[in-house]
XYZ file of C-alpha atoms in Angstrom:
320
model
C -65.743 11.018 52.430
C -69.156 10.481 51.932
C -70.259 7.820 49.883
C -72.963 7.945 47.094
C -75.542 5.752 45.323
C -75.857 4.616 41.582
C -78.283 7.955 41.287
C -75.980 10.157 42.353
C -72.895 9.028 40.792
C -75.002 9.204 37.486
C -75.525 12.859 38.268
C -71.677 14.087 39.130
C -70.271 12.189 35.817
C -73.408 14.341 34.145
C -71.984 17.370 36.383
C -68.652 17.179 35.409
C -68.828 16.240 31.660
C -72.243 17.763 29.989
C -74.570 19.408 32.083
C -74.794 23.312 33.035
C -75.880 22.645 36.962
C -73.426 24.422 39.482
C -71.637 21.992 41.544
C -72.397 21.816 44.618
C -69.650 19.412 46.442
C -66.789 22.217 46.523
C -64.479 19.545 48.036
C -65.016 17.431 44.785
C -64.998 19.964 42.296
C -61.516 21.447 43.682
C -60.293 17.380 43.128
C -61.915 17.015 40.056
C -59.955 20.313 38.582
C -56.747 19.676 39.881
C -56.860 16.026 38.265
C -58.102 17.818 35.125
C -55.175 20.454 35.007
C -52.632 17.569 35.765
C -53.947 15.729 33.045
C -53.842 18.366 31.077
C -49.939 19.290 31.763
C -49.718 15.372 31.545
C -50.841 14.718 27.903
C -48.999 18.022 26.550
C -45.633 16.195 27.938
C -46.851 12.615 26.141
C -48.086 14.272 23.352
C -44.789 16.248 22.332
C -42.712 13.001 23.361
C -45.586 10.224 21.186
C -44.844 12.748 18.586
C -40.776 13.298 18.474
C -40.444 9.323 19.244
C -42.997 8.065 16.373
C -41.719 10.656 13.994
C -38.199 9.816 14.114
C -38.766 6.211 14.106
C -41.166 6.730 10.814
C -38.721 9.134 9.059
C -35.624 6.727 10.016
C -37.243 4.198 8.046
C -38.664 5.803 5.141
C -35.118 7.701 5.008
C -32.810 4.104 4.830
C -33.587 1.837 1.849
C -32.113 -1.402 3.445
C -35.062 -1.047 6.050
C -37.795 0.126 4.508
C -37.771 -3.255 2.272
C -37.542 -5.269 5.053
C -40.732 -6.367 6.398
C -40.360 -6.948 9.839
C -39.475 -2.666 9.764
C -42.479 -1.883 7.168
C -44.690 -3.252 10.226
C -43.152 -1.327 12.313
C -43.445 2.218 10.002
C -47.218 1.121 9.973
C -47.268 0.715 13.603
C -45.593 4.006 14.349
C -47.844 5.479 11.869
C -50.822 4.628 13.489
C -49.488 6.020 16.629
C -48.681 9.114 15.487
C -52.153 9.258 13.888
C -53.093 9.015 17.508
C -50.515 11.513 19.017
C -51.942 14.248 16.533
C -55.355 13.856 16.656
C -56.686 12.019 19.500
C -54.548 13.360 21.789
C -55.341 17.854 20.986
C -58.775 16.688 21.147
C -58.471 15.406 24.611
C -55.934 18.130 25.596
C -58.682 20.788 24.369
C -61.374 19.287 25.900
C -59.106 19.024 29.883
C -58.638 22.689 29.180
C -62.184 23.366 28.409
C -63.358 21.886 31.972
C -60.906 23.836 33.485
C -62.087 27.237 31.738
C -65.685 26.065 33.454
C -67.039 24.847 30.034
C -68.782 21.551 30.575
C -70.997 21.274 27.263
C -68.785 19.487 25.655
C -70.380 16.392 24.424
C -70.338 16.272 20.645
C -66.556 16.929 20.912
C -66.211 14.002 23.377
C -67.777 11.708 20.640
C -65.364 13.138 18.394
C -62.924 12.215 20.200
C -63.888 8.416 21.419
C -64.558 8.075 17.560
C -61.427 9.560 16.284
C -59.603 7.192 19.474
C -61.535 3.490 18.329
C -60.727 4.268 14.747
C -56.877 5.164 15.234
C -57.241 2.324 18.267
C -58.676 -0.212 15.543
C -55.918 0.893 12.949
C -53.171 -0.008 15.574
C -54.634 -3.345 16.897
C -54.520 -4.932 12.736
C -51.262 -3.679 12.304
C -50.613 -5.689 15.860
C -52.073 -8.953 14.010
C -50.432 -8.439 11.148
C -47.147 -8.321 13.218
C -48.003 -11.319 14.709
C -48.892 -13.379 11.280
C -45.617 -11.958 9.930
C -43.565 -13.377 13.196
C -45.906 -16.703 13.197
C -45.056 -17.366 9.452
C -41.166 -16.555 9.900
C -40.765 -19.181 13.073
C -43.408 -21.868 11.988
C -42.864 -22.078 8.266
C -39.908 -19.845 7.158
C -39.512 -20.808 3.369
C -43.031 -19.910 2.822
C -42.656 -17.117 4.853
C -41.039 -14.839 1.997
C -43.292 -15.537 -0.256
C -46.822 -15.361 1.712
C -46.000 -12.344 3.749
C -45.135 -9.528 1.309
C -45.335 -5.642 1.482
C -48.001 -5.864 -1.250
C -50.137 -8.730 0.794
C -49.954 -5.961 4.067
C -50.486 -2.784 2.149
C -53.702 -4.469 1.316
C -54.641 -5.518 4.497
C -53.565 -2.684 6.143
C -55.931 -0.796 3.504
C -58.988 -3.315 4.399
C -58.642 -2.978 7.913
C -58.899 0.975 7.800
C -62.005 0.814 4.977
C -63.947 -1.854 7.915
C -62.556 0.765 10.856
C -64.181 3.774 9.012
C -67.217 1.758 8.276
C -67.843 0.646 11.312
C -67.410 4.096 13.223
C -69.933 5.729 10.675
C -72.037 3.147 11.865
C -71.818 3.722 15.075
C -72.700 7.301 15.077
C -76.110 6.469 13.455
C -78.477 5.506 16.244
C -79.029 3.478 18.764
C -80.249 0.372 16.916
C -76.455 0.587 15.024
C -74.623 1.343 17.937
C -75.734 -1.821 19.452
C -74.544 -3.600 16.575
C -71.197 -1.526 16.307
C -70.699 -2.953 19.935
C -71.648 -6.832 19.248
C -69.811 -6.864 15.706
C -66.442 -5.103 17.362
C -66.503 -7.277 20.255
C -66.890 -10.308 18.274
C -64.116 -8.815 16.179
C -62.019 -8.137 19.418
C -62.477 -11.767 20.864
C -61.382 -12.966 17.449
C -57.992 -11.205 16.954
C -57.042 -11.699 20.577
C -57.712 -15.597 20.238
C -55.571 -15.450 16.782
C -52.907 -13.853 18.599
C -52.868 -16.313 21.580
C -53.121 -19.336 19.298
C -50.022 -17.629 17.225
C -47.857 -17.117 20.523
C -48.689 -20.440 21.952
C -47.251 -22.445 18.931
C -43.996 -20.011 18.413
C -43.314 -20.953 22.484
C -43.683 -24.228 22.240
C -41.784 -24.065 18.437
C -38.583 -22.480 19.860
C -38.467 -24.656 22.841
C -38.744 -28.094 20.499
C -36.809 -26.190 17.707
C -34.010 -25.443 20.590
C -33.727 -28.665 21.992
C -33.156 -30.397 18.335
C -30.487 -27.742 17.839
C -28.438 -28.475 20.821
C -28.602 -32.338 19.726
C -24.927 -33.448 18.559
C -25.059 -33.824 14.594
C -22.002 -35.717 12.304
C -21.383 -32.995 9.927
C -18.098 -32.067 8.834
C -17.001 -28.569 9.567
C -20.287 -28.152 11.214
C -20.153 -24.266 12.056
C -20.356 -22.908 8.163
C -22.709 -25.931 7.322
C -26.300 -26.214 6.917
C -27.093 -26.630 10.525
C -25.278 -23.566 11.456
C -27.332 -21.194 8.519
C -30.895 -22.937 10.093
C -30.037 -22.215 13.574
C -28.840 -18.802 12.580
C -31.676 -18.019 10.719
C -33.903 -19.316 13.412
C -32.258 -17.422 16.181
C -32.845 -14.391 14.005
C -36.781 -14.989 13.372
C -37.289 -16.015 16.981
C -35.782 -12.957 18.293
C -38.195 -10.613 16.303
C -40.685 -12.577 17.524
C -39.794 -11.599 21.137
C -39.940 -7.607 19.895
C -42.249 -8.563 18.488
C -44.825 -9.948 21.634
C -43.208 -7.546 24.258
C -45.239 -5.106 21.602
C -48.321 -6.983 21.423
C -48.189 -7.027 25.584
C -47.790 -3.799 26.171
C -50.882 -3.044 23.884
C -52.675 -5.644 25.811
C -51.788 -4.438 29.309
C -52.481 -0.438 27.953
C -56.142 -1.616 27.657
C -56.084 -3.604 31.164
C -56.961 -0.814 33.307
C -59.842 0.916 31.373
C -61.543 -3.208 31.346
C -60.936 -3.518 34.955
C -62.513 -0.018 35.316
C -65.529 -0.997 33.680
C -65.890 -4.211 35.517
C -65.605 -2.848 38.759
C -66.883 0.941 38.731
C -70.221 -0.158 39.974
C -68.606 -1.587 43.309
C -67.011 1.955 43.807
C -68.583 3.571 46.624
C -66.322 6.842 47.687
C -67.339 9.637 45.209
C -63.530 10.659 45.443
C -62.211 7.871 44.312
C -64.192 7.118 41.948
C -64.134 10.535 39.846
C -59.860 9.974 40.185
C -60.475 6.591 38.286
C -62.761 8.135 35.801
C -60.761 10.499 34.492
C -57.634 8.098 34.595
C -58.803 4.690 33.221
C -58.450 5.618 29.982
C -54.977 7.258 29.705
C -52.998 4.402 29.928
C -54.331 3.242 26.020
C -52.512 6.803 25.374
C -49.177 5.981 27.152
C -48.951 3.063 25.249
C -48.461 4.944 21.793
C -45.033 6.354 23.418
C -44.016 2.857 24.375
C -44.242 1.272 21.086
C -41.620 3.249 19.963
C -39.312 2.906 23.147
C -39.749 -0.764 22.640
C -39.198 -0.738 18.785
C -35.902 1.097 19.347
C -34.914 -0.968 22.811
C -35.246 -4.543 20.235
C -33.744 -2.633 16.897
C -30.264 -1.502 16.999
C -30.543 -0.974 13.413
C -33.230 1.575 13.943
C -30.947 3.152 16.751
C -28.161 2.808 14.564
C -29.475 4.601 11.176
C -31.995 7.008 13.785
C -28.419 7.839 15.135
C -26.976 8.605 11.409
C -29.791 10.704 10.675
C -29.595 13.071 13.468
C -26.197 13.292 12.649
C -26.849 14.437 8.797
C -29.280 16.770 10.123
C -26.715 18.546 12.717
C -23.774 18.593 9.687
């Protein structure tokens, strides 16, 4: 394969994605379509299972009482929300515009802003409700008695609210000019940098919490009848928070790791020299973030057997 220069790279991205030049590298155009109609068979598949997964994890919990107060399972109907926002917008858009390229329509760049703007807010949506998960678990290991009371549905339906006003702001912004862009950029990276340093700082004090927490538990006591005594509620309870806070960061990871490969991408695309691989990884990068909506939900259900458990009872009313 021949390889190509900054220039020229420039040129096939402008090729393949907005311009109405003919192609002239039939070799690349053949790859470049039969990535684009995998893709497209691809996101169809993950867009019918984002949506059955999501929507039966949202309509188990809005459907069962004894979760939808609980907390730890509002986060999660927020969470799942978000995705699904994702799986039914985001997703046609990106679906529509795959089949466009294959049809031979390549003017398609006001619907790819549309897209990248409907994908950072729904993106931006998802990452607070991942904070907010991770405040909830930091407050139930570090300091569970204040716990009840500082982490409420009414504190997170307002912040859940705030964080979607600043999303929406800050995409209108964006779509301004330049000048705004730039500062769309610098204000969400700051942002970024901020809520991944919160969440590192939360993680690193429940690790080192359940390991000192654990060894104090495992410490003989002289208590009579030990096992329905106060030590036995506290570890209990403990057990219990520390758990969800494992769900709880295998989440959080898998968000993290989703956005891995489109970083790494952007890093390193300038070293890429074979034109071949480096239209592959430009039309892949990104579809990992879009995965990870579908594995929310199989890790919600994998860490809640009471999900699986009342999911299960619903089906079941449905069928009778």
């Amino acid at each position: 394969m021949a390889n190509i220069t900054d220039g020229e790279r420039k040129i096939s991205i402008c090729l393949f994605y907005a311009s109405h030049l003919e192609i002239s590298n039939h070799n690349l155009l053949n790859i470049f379509m039969t990535n684009r109609i995998v893709q497209l068979v691809f996101l169809s598949l993950l867009l019918i299972a984002t949506v059955l997964l999501n929507g039966i994890s949202v309509v188990t919990i809005l459907n069962c009482p004894q979760l939808k107060s609980k907390i730890s399972y509002f986060l999660i109907l927020v969470q799942s929300g978000a995705d699904l926002v994702v799986a039914m917008t985001a997703m046609p858009i990106h679906i529509w515009l795959s089949a466009r390229h294959i049809a031979g329509i390549t003017k398609c760049m006001k619907y790819q802003r549309l897209f990248s703007s409907l994908f950072d807010a729904t993106v931006g949506i998802s990452f607070f409700s991942l904070c907010a998960m991770t405040y909830d678990r930091y407050m139930g290991v570090l300091f569970p008695f204040r716990h009840r009371t500082t982490v409420t549905k009414k504190k997170l339906v307002k912040f859940q609210f705030c964080s979607v006003m600043m999303t929406s702001v800050m995409i209108a912004i964006n779509s301004i000019n330049s000048f705004t862009m730039k500062l769309y950029h610098i204000f969400s990276t700051a942002l970024v940098l901020i809520c991944f340093s919160f969440i590192a700082f939360a993680y690193i004090k429940i690790f080192f919490t359940a390991r000192r927490e654990t060894l104090s538990l495992q410490q003989p006591v002289d208590i009579v009848n030990q096992e329905s005594g106060p030590v036995s509620k506290r570890k209990r309870r403990f057990l219990r928070e520390l758990k969800l806070a494992k769900s709880c960061f295998l989440v959080v990871l898998a968000f993290l790791l989703s956005f891995a490969p489109p970083i790494i991408w952007v890093i390193t695309r300038s070293k890429v020299k074979n034109e071949t691989v480096y239209v592959i990884l430009e039309l892949w990068h990104t579809k990992s973030t879009l995965i990870n909506t579908s594995v929310n939900s199989l890790l919600f259900f994998w860490a809640k057997p009471k999900l699986r458990i009342e999911a299960a009872n619903l089906f079941r009313k449905l069928r009778g």
